[in-house]
Amino acid sequence: MNDKNTTHTTHALWRYWRGLGGWNYYFLIKFGLLWFGYLNFHPLANLVFMAFLLMPIPALRLHRWRHWLAIPIGIALFYHDTWLPGISSILSQGSQLTGFSADYLLELVTRFINWQMVGAAFVALIGYLFLSQWIRVTVFTVAALVWLNLLAIGGPAFSLLPSAPSTAATPGPAATPASADDTANGQLPAASGPPTSANLTAYLDRFYQQEKKRATAFPASLPADAQPFDLLVINICSLAWSDIEASGLQNHPLWAKMDIMFDNFNSATAYSGPASIRLLRASCGQTSHRDLYQPVNNQCYLFDNLAKLGFKEQLMMDHSGVFGNYLKELREEGDMQAPLMSQAGIGNELASFDGEPIYNDLQLLNRWLEQQKNGGEARTATFFNLIPLHDGNRAVGSKKTADYAPRAQQLFDQLNTFLDQLEKSGRKVMVVIVPEHGAALVGDKMQMSGLRDIPSPSITHIPVGVKLVGMTAAHPGSPLQVKTPSSYLAISELVARLVDGKAFSADQVDWQTLTQGLPQTAPISENDNAVVMQYQGKTYIRLNGGDWVPYPQ
């Protein structure tokens, strides 16, 4: 009797199987985005959500309540499946968003809307409504999601389409075992084993452990015959190789003036504060993002090492440094305590996204040069941060973001002119151009144009150039190219090799020897919620401490 009642109840329950209805369209849109690589899809979470929607409920009122309850859950799950910044990241940046002007915020919103995708979604809706008249779409939706879960069993990293090799990726050397001593001397950590999440995480941990052992050895004192010179580090916000190519400025004469160019330099981050901290701490190996805000040994601070050898520290900026507590971070985490050079009387043709003036960089550089001539300091080390290329900057009096290419052209022209003036001055100066990170002019499947929450290779692959002004020896006919994977430790090592200044008075400079054996650094980049790295020639990403997946191409 009980078995008969149970069977009757079960049959009655399954009479209320209603299918997915309009939620089919929700999942079909996800499948389409996943097919083209626009989602960080979580198969199991979506399968659980689908099971919740399909579970038979006899009471029609409860069935309707379930659909209302599913709406916020579906929106949250869709957001979770995208590459968009996590909620924690948005909250952490919330104070900075309040500093944006209303015009810039509106521009970001309109930039976020992809009208091609909107049109494709509309076509998909009409197609779904048309076919659902004759086809039970739920069957195909369930089958597709079950298949995706079966694919995911083999590992967290899967793709519906074959992925093309990353054009921005820097191919590394063949994976060969490297000891800790080898790594300290410039060898990259071994990338052995298949690219599972466990192996990728182990590789990242091994990288940071090995980086802790690396540091630049500056001399305890300068020799008696050392030649005085100035170090000028120009830290440009929002400039990567991809931005230069998108602007058509790769042949600008500025780059031909360099003595040394680092072709495969990785900024290791996509945000300004962390990038400048990493540069100021260039004398030690690369740290994780979290460790940037932890105390470090004084030997890590490049400018502190130079100050011990008699270089006077100087600081210049073409902005106030208030936004994002940038200047505060330089003081607290980068140990840059030099007073900010006066900006009084300097003109400005640009205003930043928060409405503050951006001062003319050539005028600032000329002021710096005059102070070097009249200051009486034999040796100086200057950190100059400039932001005319930052997203959202506009001409004074305008509400529209100024085009990037003309701003980059003007900046390159100003730096080119300054180098010419520097040559004429007779001052011996080592000029190092090191951008913070790229502008993300060209977006990808993970991020729209201008968004830098994820430190993708196109954002962190930056042009780094070195120019020795005032040398006795002739400059090379074209820049010597350092092609090995490099980062800030290579700059610190190069400065240490030149710190005695003898290269400026030498009759001949052996550029090959000067740059031979500079520290190599694996291309690993990290923001507070994302890690991007290359492993066996391919690029992988981990968001919010989750599983590793191939970077979508």
Coordinates of C-alpha atoms in Angstrom, one line a residue:
M1 CA 0.0 0.0 0.0
N2 CA 2.8 2.4 0.9
D3 CA 4.7 1.5 -2.3
K4 CA 1.6 2.3 -4.4
N5 CA 1.1 5.7 -2.7
T6 CA 4.8 6.5 -3.1
T7 CA 4.6 5.7 -6.9
H8 CA 1.5 7.7 -7.3
T9 CA 3.1 10.7 -5.5
T10 CA 6.2 10.4 -7.6
H11 CA 4.2 10.3 -10.8
A12 CA 2.1 13.3 -9.7
L13 CA 5.3 15.2 -8.9
W14 CA 6.8 14.8 -12.3
R15 CA 3.6 16.0 -13.9
Y16 CA 4.8 19.5 -12.9
W17 CA 8.0 19.4 -15.0
R18 CA 7.8 22.7 -16.7
G19 CA 11.2 23.1 -18.3
L20 CA 13.4 26.1 -18.3
G21 CA 11.2 28.5 -20.3
G22 CA 12.8 31.8 -20.8
W23 CA 15.8 30.8 -18.8
N24 CA 16.9 28.8 -21.9
Y25 CA 17.7 32.2 -23.5
Y26 CA 19.9 33.0 -20.5
F27 CA 21.9 29.9 -20.9
L28 CA 22.1 30.2 -24.7
I29 CA 23.6 33.6 -24.4
K30 CA 26.2 32.2 -22.0
F31 CA 27.0 29.4 -24.4
G32 CA 27.5 31.9 -27.2
L33 CA 29.8 34.1 -25.1
L34 CA 31.7 31.1 -24.0
W35 CA 32.2 29.9 -27.6
F36 CA 33.9 33.1 -28.5
G37 CA 36.0 33.3 -25.3
Y38 CA 34.2 36.1 -23.4
L39 CA 33.3 34.2 -20.2
N40 CA 35.2 32.7 -17.3
F41 CA 32.6 30.0 -17.2
H42 CA 31.9 27.9 -14.1
P43 CA 30.2 24.7 -15.3
L44 CA 29.2 23.2 -11.9
A45 CA 27.7 26.4 -10.5
N46 CA 25.6 26.8 -13.7
L47 CA 24.5 23.2 -13.5
V48 CA 23.4 23.6 -9.9
F49 CA 21.5 26.8 -10.9
M50 CA 19.8 24.9 -13.8
A51 CA 18.8 22.1 -11.4
F52 CA 17.3 24.6 -9.1
L53 CA 15.2 26.0 -12.0
L54 CA 14.1 22.6 -13.2
M55 CA 13.1 21.0 -9.9
P56 CA 9.4 20.3 -10.1
I57 CA 7.2 22.3 -7.8
P58 CA 3.5 21.5 -7.7
A59 CA 2.2 24.8 -6.3
L60 CA 2.1 27.4 -9.1
R61 CA 2.6 30.2 -6.7
L62 CA 5.8 28.7 -5.3
H63 CA 6.9 28.1 -8.9
R64 CA 6.5 31.8 -9.7
W65 CA 8.3 32.8 -6.5
R66 CA 11.2 30.6 -7.5
H67 CA 11.5 32.5 -10.8
W68 CA 11.6 35.8 -9.0
L69 CA 14.2 34.5 -6.5
A70 CA 16.2 33.2 -9.5
I71 CA 16.5 36.6 -11.1
P72 CA 19.1 38.1 -8.7
I73 CA 20.8 34.7 -8.4
G74 CA 21.1 34.5 -12.2
I75 CA 22.5 38.1 -12.5
A76 CA 25.1 37.4 -9.8
L77 CA 26.1 34.1 -11.5
F78 CA 26.4 35.8 -14.8
Y79 CA 28.6 38.4 -13.3
H80 CA 30.6 35.7 -11.6
D81 CA 31.1 34.1 -15.0
T82 CA 32.5 37.2 -16.7
W83 CA 36.0 38.6 -16.5
L84 CA 34.7 41.8 -14.9
P85 CA 36.4 43.0 -11.7
G86 CA 35.3 41.2 -8.5
I87 CA 33.1 42.9 -5.9
S88 CA 36.1 43.2 -3.5
S89 CA 38.1 44.9 -6.2
I90 CA 35.3 47.4 -7.0
L91 CA 34.9 48.2 -3.3
S92 CA 38.6 48.7 -2.8
Q93 CA 38.6 51.2 -5.8
G94 CA 35.3 52.8 -4.7
S95 CA 37.0 55.8 -3.1
Q96 CA 38.9 56.5 -6.3
L97 CA 35.7 56.2 -8.4
T98 CA 34.2 59.1 -6.4
G99 CA 37.1 61.3 -7.7
F100 CA 36.1 60.8 -11.3
S101 CA 34.3 63.6 -13.0
A102 CA 30.7 63.0 -14.0
D103 CA 31.6 63.3 -17.7
Y104 CA 34.3 60.7 -17.4
L105 CA 32.0 58.3 -15.6
L106 CA 29.4 58.7 -18.3
E107 CA 32.1 58.1 -20.9
L108 CA 33.1 54.8 -19.2
V109 CA 29.5 53.6 -19.1
T110 CA 29.0 54.3 -22.8
R111 CA 32.4 52.7 -23.6
F112 CA 31.3 49.6 -21.7
I113 CA 28.3 49.0 -24.0
N114 CA 29.2 46.8 -27.0
W115 CA 26.5 47.5 -29.6
Q116 CA 27.5 44.6 -31.7
M117 CA 26.9 42.2 -28.8
V118 CA 23.6 43.9 -28.1
G119 CA 22.6 43.3 -31.7
A120 CA 23.7 39.7 -31.6
A121 CA 21.7 39.1 -28.4
F122 CA 18.6 40.6 -30.1
V123 CA 19.0 38.2 -33.0
A124 CA 19.5 35.3 -30.7
L125 CA 16.3 36.2 -28.8
I126 CA 14.3 36.3 -32.0
G127 CA 15.8 33.0 -33.1
Y128 CA 15.0 31.4 -29.7
L129 CA 11.4 32.6 -29.8
F130 CA 10.9 31.3 -33.3
L131 CA 12.5 27.9 -32.8
S132 CA 10.9 27.3 -29.3
Q133 CA 7.5 27.0 -31.1
W134 CA 8.5 23.6 -32.4
I135 CA 11.5 22.5 -30.4
R136 CA 11.8 21.7 -26.7
V137 CA 14.9 23.9 -26.2
T138 CA 15.4 22.8 -22.6
V139 CA 16.6 19.3 -23.8
F140 CA 19.4 20.9 -25.8
T141 CA 20.3 23.4 -23.0
V142 CA 20.6 20.6 -20.4
A143 CA 22.6 18.4 -22.7
A144 CA 25.0 21.2 -23.5
L145 CA 25.6 22.1 -19.9
V146 CA 26.1 18.5 -18.9
W147 CA 28.6 18.2 -21.7
L148 CA 30.5 21.2 -20.4
N149 CA 30.6 19.7 -16.9
L150 CA 32.0 16.5 -18.4
L151 CA 34.7 18.5 -20.1
A152 CA 35.6 20.2 -16.9
I153 CA 36.2 16.9 -15.1
G154 CA 39.6 16.7 -16.8
G155 CA 40.7 19.9 -15.3
P156 CA 39.6 23.5 -14.6
A157 CA 41.1 24.9 -17.8
F158 CA 39.1 24.2 -20.9
S159 CA 38.1 26.0 -24.1
L160 CA 35.4 25.4 -26.7
L161 CA 37.6 26.7 -29.5
P162 CA 41.2 26.2 -30.2
S163 CA 43.2 29.1 -28.8
A164 CA 45.6 31.0 -30.9
P165 CA 49.0 31.7 -29.4
S166 CA 49.2 35.0 -27.6
T167 CA 50.8 37.7 -29.8
A168 CA 51.8 39.7 -26.7
A169 CA 53.3 36.7 -25.0
T170 CA 57.1 36.6 -24.6
P171 CA 58.4 33.1 -25.5
G172 CA 60.7 31.9 -22.7
P173 CA 63.6 29.6 -23.0
A174 CA 63.1 25.8 -22.9
A175 CA 62.1 24.5 -19.5
T176 CA 65.3 23.2 -17.9
P177 CA 65.7 22.6 -14.2
A178 CA 67.3 25.5 -12.4
S179 CA 68.7 25.6 -8.9
A180 CA 68.2 28.5 -6.6
D181 CA 71.8 29.7 -7.3
D182 CA 71.1 29.6 -11.0
T183 CA 67.9 31.6 -10.6
A184 CA 69.7 34.2 -8.5
N185 CA 72.2 34.5 -11.4
G186 CA 69.6 35.1 -14.0
Q187 CA 68.1 31.7 -14.9
L188 CA 64.3 31.5 -15.0
P189 CA 62.5 29.0 -12.8
A190 CA 61.8 25.6 -14.4
A191 CA 58.3 25.2 -15.9
S192 CA 57.9 21.4 -15.9
G193 CA 54.8 19.3 -15.8
P194 CA 51.4 19.8 -17.5
P195 CA 49.6 23.1 -17.0
T196 CA 47.3 22.0 -14.2
S197 CA 46.2 24.4 -11.5
A198 CA 48.4 22.6 -9.0
N199 CA 51.5 22.9 -11.2
L200 CA 50.8 26.5 -12.1
T201 CA 50.4 27.4 -8.5
A202 CA 53.5 25.6 -7.5
Y203 CA 55.4 27.4 -10.3
L204 CA 54.2 30.8 -9.0
D205 CA 55.1 29.9 -5.4
R206 CA 58.6 28.7 -6.5
F207 CA 59.1 31.9 -8.5
Y208 CA 58.4 34.2 -5.5
Q209 CA 60.5 32.0 -3.2
Q210 CA 63.4 32.3 -5.6
E211 CA 62.9 36.1 -6.1
K212 CA 63.3 36.6 -2.4
K213 CA 66.9 35.6 -2.7
R214 CA 67.8 38.1 -5.5
A215 CA 69.2 41.6 -4.9
T216 CA 71.6 44.0 -6.6
A217 CA 75.0 44.3 -5.0
F218 CA 75.9 48.0 -5.0
P219 CA 79.5 48.9 -3.9
A220 CA 80.0 50.1 -0.4
S221 CA 81.7 53.2 -1.7
L222 CA 82.7 54.8 -5.0
P223 CA 86.3 54.6 -6.2
A224 CA 88.4 57.8 -6.0
D225 CA 88.4 58.1 -9.8
A226 CA 84.6 57.8 -10.1
Q227 CA 82.9 60.3 -12.4
P228 CA 79.9 62.3 -11.2
F229 CA 76.7 62.1 -13.2
D230 CA 72.9 62.4 -12.7
L231 CA 70.3 59.6 -12.9
L232 CA 66.9 60.7 -14.3
V233 CA 64.2 58.0 -14.1
I234 CA 61.2 59.0 -16.2
N235 CA 58.2 57.0 -15.1
I236 CA 55.4 57.4 -17.7
C237 CA 51.8 56.3 -16.8
S238 CA 49.8 54.4 -19.5
L239 CA 52.4 53.4 -22.2
A240 CA 52.9 49.9 -23.5
W241 CA 54.2 48.5 -26.8
S242 CA 50.6 47.7 -27.8
D243 CA 49.6 51.4 -27.2
I244 CA 52.6 52.6 -29.3
E245 CA 51.6 50.3 -32.1
A246 CA 47.9 51.2 -31.9
S247 CA 49.0 54.9 -32.2
G248 CA 51.4 54.3 -35.1
L249 CA 54.3 55.8 -33.1
Q250 CA 56.7 52.8 -33.0
N251 CA 59.0 54.6 -35.5
H252 CA 59.2 57.9 -33.5
P253 CA 62.8 59.2 -33.3
L254 CA 62.7 59.1 -29.5
W255 CA 63.2 55.4 -29.5
A256 CA 66.1 55.5 -32.0
K257 CA 67.9 57.9 -29.7
M258 CA 68.1 55.2 -26.9
D259 CA 71.4 53.4 -26.3
I260 CA 69.7 50.4 -24.8
M261 CA 66.2 49.1 -25.3
F262 CA 64.6 46.3 -23.3
D263 CA 62.4 44.5 -25.8
N264 CA 60.7 42.1 -23.3
F265 CA 60.3 44.1 -20.1
N266 CA 57.4 43.3 -17.8
S267 CA 55.9 45.9 -15.6
A268 CA 54.5 43.1 -13.3
T269 CA 51.3 45.1 -12.6
A270 CA 48.7 47.2 -14.3
Y271 CA 48.2 50.0 -11.7
S272 CA 50.2 53.1 -11.0
G273 CA 50.9 52.9 -7.3
P274 CA 52.2 49.3 -7.3
A275 CA 54.2 49.9 -10.5
S276 CA 56.1 52.9 -9.0
I277 CA 56.6 51.0 -5.8
R278 CA 58.1 48.1 -7.7
L279 CA 60.4 50.5 -9.6
L280 CA 61.6 52.2 -6.4
R281 CA 62.2 48.8 -4.9
A282 CA 64.0 47.6 -8.0
S283 CA 67.1 46.5 -6.2
C284 CA 65.4 43.3 -4.9
G285 CA 63.6 40.5 -6.8
Q286 CA 60.0 40.7 -7.7
T287 CA 57.5 40.3 -4.8
S288 CA 53.8 39.4 -4.8
H289 CA 51.2 42.2 -4.8
R290 CA 50.5 41.7 -1.1
D291 CA 54.2 41.9 -0.1
L292 CA 54.4 45.3 -1.8
Y293 CA 52.7 46.7 1.3
Q294 CA 54.9 44.9 3.8
P295 CA 58.3 46.3 5.2
V296 CA 61.4 45.3 3.2
N297 CA 65.1 45.6 3.7
N298 CA 66.6 49.0 2.9
Q299 CA 68.8 47.4 0.3
C300 CA 65.7 46.9 -1.9
Y301 CA 65.3 50.7 -2.4
L302 CA 67.2 51.8 -5.5
F303 CA 67.3 55.5 -4.6
D304 CA 68.4 54.7 -1.0
N305 CA 71.3 52.7 -2.4
L306 CA 72.3 55.6 -4.6
A307 CA 71.9 58.1 -1.7
K308 CA 74.5 56.0 0.3
L309 CA 76.9 56.6 -2.5
G310 CA 76.4 60.4 -2.5
F311 CA 73.5 60.8 -4.9
K312 CA 71.0 63.4 -3.8
E313 CA 67.4 62.2 -4.2
Q314 CA 65.0 64.3 -6.1
L315 CA 61.3 64.0 -6.9
M316 CA 59.3 65.5 -9.8
M317 CA 55.7 65.0 -10.9
D318 CA 53.5 66.7 -13.4
H319 CA 50.5 66.3 -11.1
S320 CA 49.7 66.6 -7.4
G321 CA 49.9 62.9 -6.5
V322 CA 46.7 63.2 -4.4
F323 CA 44.5 60.9 -6.5
G324 CA 44.7 57.3 -5.2
N325 CA 47.1 58.4 -2.5
Y326 CA 49.9 58.0 -5.1
L327 CA 52.4 60.4 -3.4
K328 CA 51.6 58.9 0.0
E329 CA 52.4 55.4 -1.4
L330 CA 55.7 56.6 -2.8
R331 CA 56.6 57.9 0.6
E332 CA 55.5 55.0 2.7
E333 CA 56.1 52.0 0.4
G334 CA 58.8 53.3 -1.9
D335 CA 60.8 55.3 0.7
M336 CA 60.9 58.3 -1.6
Q337 CA 61.2 61.1 0.9
A338 CA 62.6 63.8 -1.3
P339 CA 60.5 67.0 -1.4
L340 CA 58.4 67.5 -4.6
M341 CA 60.0 69.9 -7.0
S342 CA 57.9 73.1 -7.3
Q343 CA 55.3 73.2 -10.1
A344 CA 54.7 77.0 -9.6
G345 CA 54.6 78.9 -12.9
I346 CA 54.5 75.7 -15.1
G347 CA 51.7 75.8 -17.7
N348 CA 49.2 73.1 -18.4
E349 CA 47.2 72.3 -21.5
L350 CA 45.7 69.1 -20.1
A351 CA 43.4 68.3 -17.1
S352 CA 43.1 64.8 -15.6
F353 CA 40.0 62.7 -15.3
D354 CA 39.4 64.2 -11.8
G355 CA 39.8 67.8 -13.0
E356 CA 43.3 68.5 -11.7
P357 CA 45.9 70.2 -13.9
I358 CA 48.6 68.2 -15.7
Y359 CA 51.7 70.4 -16.0
N360 CA 53.8 70.7 -19.1
D361 CA 56.4 68.0 -19.0
L362 CA 59.0 69.8 -21.2
Q363 CA 58.8 72.9 -18.9
L364 CA 59.3 70.7 -15.8
L365 CA 62.3 69.0 -17.4
N366 CA 63.8 72.3 -18.3
R367 CA 63.3 73.5 -14.8
W368 CA 65.0 70.4 -13.5
L369 CA 68.0 70.9 -15.9
E370 CA 68.4 74.5 -14.7
Q371 CA 68.4 73.4 -11.1
Q372 CA 71.1 70.8 -11.9
K373 CA 73.3 73.5 -13.4
N374 CA 72.8 75.9 -10.5
G375 CA 72.3 73.5 -7.6
G376 CA 75.9 72.5 -7.1
E377 CA 75.2 68.8 -6.6
A378 CA 77.7 66.6 -8.4
R379 CA 75.5 63.5 -8.3
T380 CA 71.7 63.4 -8.2
A381 CA 69.1 60.7 -8.6
T382 CA 65.7 62.0 -9.8
F383 CA 62.3 60.1 -10.0
F384 CA 59.9 61.8 -12.4
N385 CA 56.3 60.5 -12.7
L386 CA 54.2 61.9 -15.5
I387 CA 50.6 61.1 -16.5
P388 CA 49.6 62.9 -19.7
L389 CA 48.7 59.6 -21.3
H390 CA 46.3 58.4 -18.6
D391 CA 42.8 57.5 -19.7
G392 CA 40.2 60.3 -19.3
N393 CA 42.6 63.2 -19.6
R394 CA 41.2 66.1 -21.6
A395 CA 42.2 69.5 -23.0
V396 CA 41.6 72.3 -20.6
G397 CA 38.1 73.6 -21.0
S398 CA 36.9 70.4 -22.8
K399 CA 34.6 67.7 -21.4
K400 CA 35.7 65.0 -23.9
T401 CA 38.7 62.7 -23.4
A402 CA 41.5 63.8 -25.7
D403 CA 42.7 61.3 -28.3
Y404 CA 45.6 59.2 -27.1
A405 CA 47.8 59.3 -30.2
P406 CA 48.2 63.2 -30.3
R407 CA 49.0 63.2 -26.6
A408 CA 51.6 60.4 -27.1
Q409 CA 53.0 62.2 -30.1
Q410 CA 53.4 65.4 -28.1
L411 CA 55.0 63.7 -25.1
F412 CA 57.5 61.8 -27.3
D413 CA 58.3 65.1 -29.1
Q414 CA 58.9 66.8 -25.7
L415 CA 61.1 64.0 -24.5
N416 CA 63.0 64.0 -27.8
T417 CA 63.5 67.8 -27.6
F418 CA 64.7 67.5 -24.0
L419 CA 67.3 64.9 -24.9
D420 CA 68.7 67.3 -27.5
Q421 CA 68.8 70.1 -25.0
L422 CA 70.5 67.8 -22.5
E423 CA 73.2 66.9 -25.0
K424 CA 73.9 70.6 -25.6
S425 CA 74.1 71.3 -21.9
G426 CA 77.2 69.2 -21.4
R427 CA 75.6 67.6 -18.3
K428 CA 76.3 63.9 -17.8
V429 CA 73.0 62.2 -17.3
M430 CA 71.8 58.6 -17.4
V431 CA 68.2 58.8 -18.6
V432 CA 66.0 55.7 -18.0
I433 CA 62.5 55.7 -19.5
V434 CA 60.3 53.2 -17.6
P435 CA 56.5 53.3 -18.1
E436 CA 54.3 52.3 -15.2
H437 CA 52.0 50.1 -17.4
G438 CA 50.0 50.3 -20.6
A439 CA 46.8 52.3 -21.3
A440 CA 44.9 49.2 -22.6
L441 CA 44.0 51.2 -25.7
V442 CA 43.0 48.0 -27.5
G443 CA 40.7 45.9 -25.3
D444 CA 40.4 42.1 -25.4
K445 CA 37.9 39.4 -24.6
M446 CA 38.6 39.9 -20.9
Q447 CA 38.6 43.7 -20.6
M448 CA 37.2 46.6 -22.5
S449 CA 39.5 49.4 -23.7
G450 CA 40.8 51.4 -20.8
L451 CA 40.1 48.8 -18.1
R452 CA 43.2 47.5 -16.3
D453 CA 41.9 45.3 -13.5
I454 CA 43.6 42.4 -15.1
P455 CA 47.4 42.8 -15.8
S456 CA 47.2 41.3 -19.3
P457 CA 50.5 40.9 -21.4
S458 CA 49.4 43.7 -23.7
I459 CA 49.3 46.1 -20.7
T460 CA 52.4 44.9 -18.8
H461 CA 54.7 44.6 -21.9
I462 CA 56.3 48.0 -21.8
P463 CA 59.1 49.9 -23.6
V464 CA 62.1 50.6 -21.5
G465 CA 65.0 52.7 -22.8
V466 CA 68.3 53.9 -21.5
K467 CA 70.3 56.8 -22.8
L468 CA 73.7 58.0 -21.6
V469 CA 73.9 61.7 -22.3
G470 CA 77.3 63.5 -22.2
M471 CA 79.5 60.5 -23.0
T472 CA 83.0 60.9 -24.5
A473 CA 82.6 57.7 -26.5
A474 CA 80.3 57.5 -29.6
H475 CA 76.8 56.2 -29.1
P476 CA 75.9 52.9 -30.9
G477 CA 74.4 53.4 -34.3
S478 CA 71.1 51.9 -33.2
P479 CA 69.9 50.9 -29.7
L480 CA 71.3 47.7 -28.3
Q481 CA 68.3 45.4 -27.7
V482 CA 68.0 43.3 -24.6
K483 CA 65.7 40.5 -25.7
T484 CA 65.7 38.4 -22.5
P485 CA 62.6 38.5 -20.2
S486 CA 63.4 41.4 -17.9
S487 CA 61.9 43.5 -15.1
Y488 CA 63.0 46.1 -12.5
L489 CA 66.0 44.1 -11.1
A490 CA 67.7 44.4 -14.5
I491 CA 67.4 48.3 -14.3
S492 CA 68.9 48.2 -10.8
E493 CA 71.8 46.0 -12.0
L494 CA 72.5 48.2 -14.9
V495 CA 72.6 51.3 -12.7
A496 CA 74.9 49.5 -10.3
R497 CA 77.3 48.7 -13.3
L498 CA 77.4 52.3 -14.3
V499 CA 77.3 53.9 -10.8
D500 CA 81.0 54.9 -10.9
G501 CA 80.3 57.0 -14.0
K502 CA 83.4 55.9 -15.8
A503 CA 81.4 55.0 -18.9
F504 CA 80.8 58.7 -19.4
S505 CA 84.5 59.5 -19.7
A506 CA 85.7 56.3 -21.4
D507 CA 86.9 56.5 -25.0
Q508 CA 84.9 53.4 -25.8
V509 CA 82.0 51.6 -24.3
D510 CA 81.5 47.8 -24.8
W511 CA 77.7 47.8 -24.8
Q512 CA 77.5 44.0 -25.2
T513 CA 79.6 43.5 -22.0
L514 CA 77.7 46.2 -20.2
T515 CA 74.3 44.4 -20.8
Q516 CA 75.5 40.8 -20.7
G517 CA 74.1 38.7 -18.0
L518 CA 71.5 41.2 -16.7
P519 CA 69.0 39.5 -14.4
Q520 CA 66.1 37.8 -16.2
T521 CA 62.7 37.7 -14.6
A522 CA 59.8 35.5 -15.7
P523 CA 56.8 37.4 -17.1
I524 CA 54.5 37.2 -14.1
S525 CA 52.1 40.0 -13.3
E526 CA 49.8 40.6 -10.4
N527 CA 47.1 43.0 -9.2
D528 CA 45.3 42.5 -5.9
N529 CA 42.7 40.1 -7.5
A530 CA 44.4 38.7 -10.6
V531 CA 47.6 36.9 -11.5
V532 CA 48.7 36.5 -15.1
M533 CA 51.8 34.5 -16.1
Q534 CA 53.4 32.6 -18.9
Y535 CA 54.0 28.9 -18.5
Q536 CA 55.5 26.8 -21.3
G537 CA 55.0 29.5 -23.8
K538 CA 51.3 30.1 -23.1
T539 CA 49.6 32.7 -20.9
Y540 CA 47.4 31.7 -17.9
I541 CA 45.3 33.7 -15.5
R542 CA 44.0 33.2 -11.9
L543 CA 41.2 35.4 -10.6
N544 CA 40.4 35.9 -6.9
G545 CA 42.5 32.9 -5.8
G546 CA 40.5 30.5 -8.0
D547 CA 41.6 28.0 -10.6
W548 CA 44.0 28.8 -13.4
V549 CA 42.6 29.0 -16.9
P550 CA 44.2 29.8 -20.3
Y551 CA 44.1 33.5 -21.1
P552 CA 41.4 33.9 -23.8
Q553 CA 42.7 34.9 -27.2

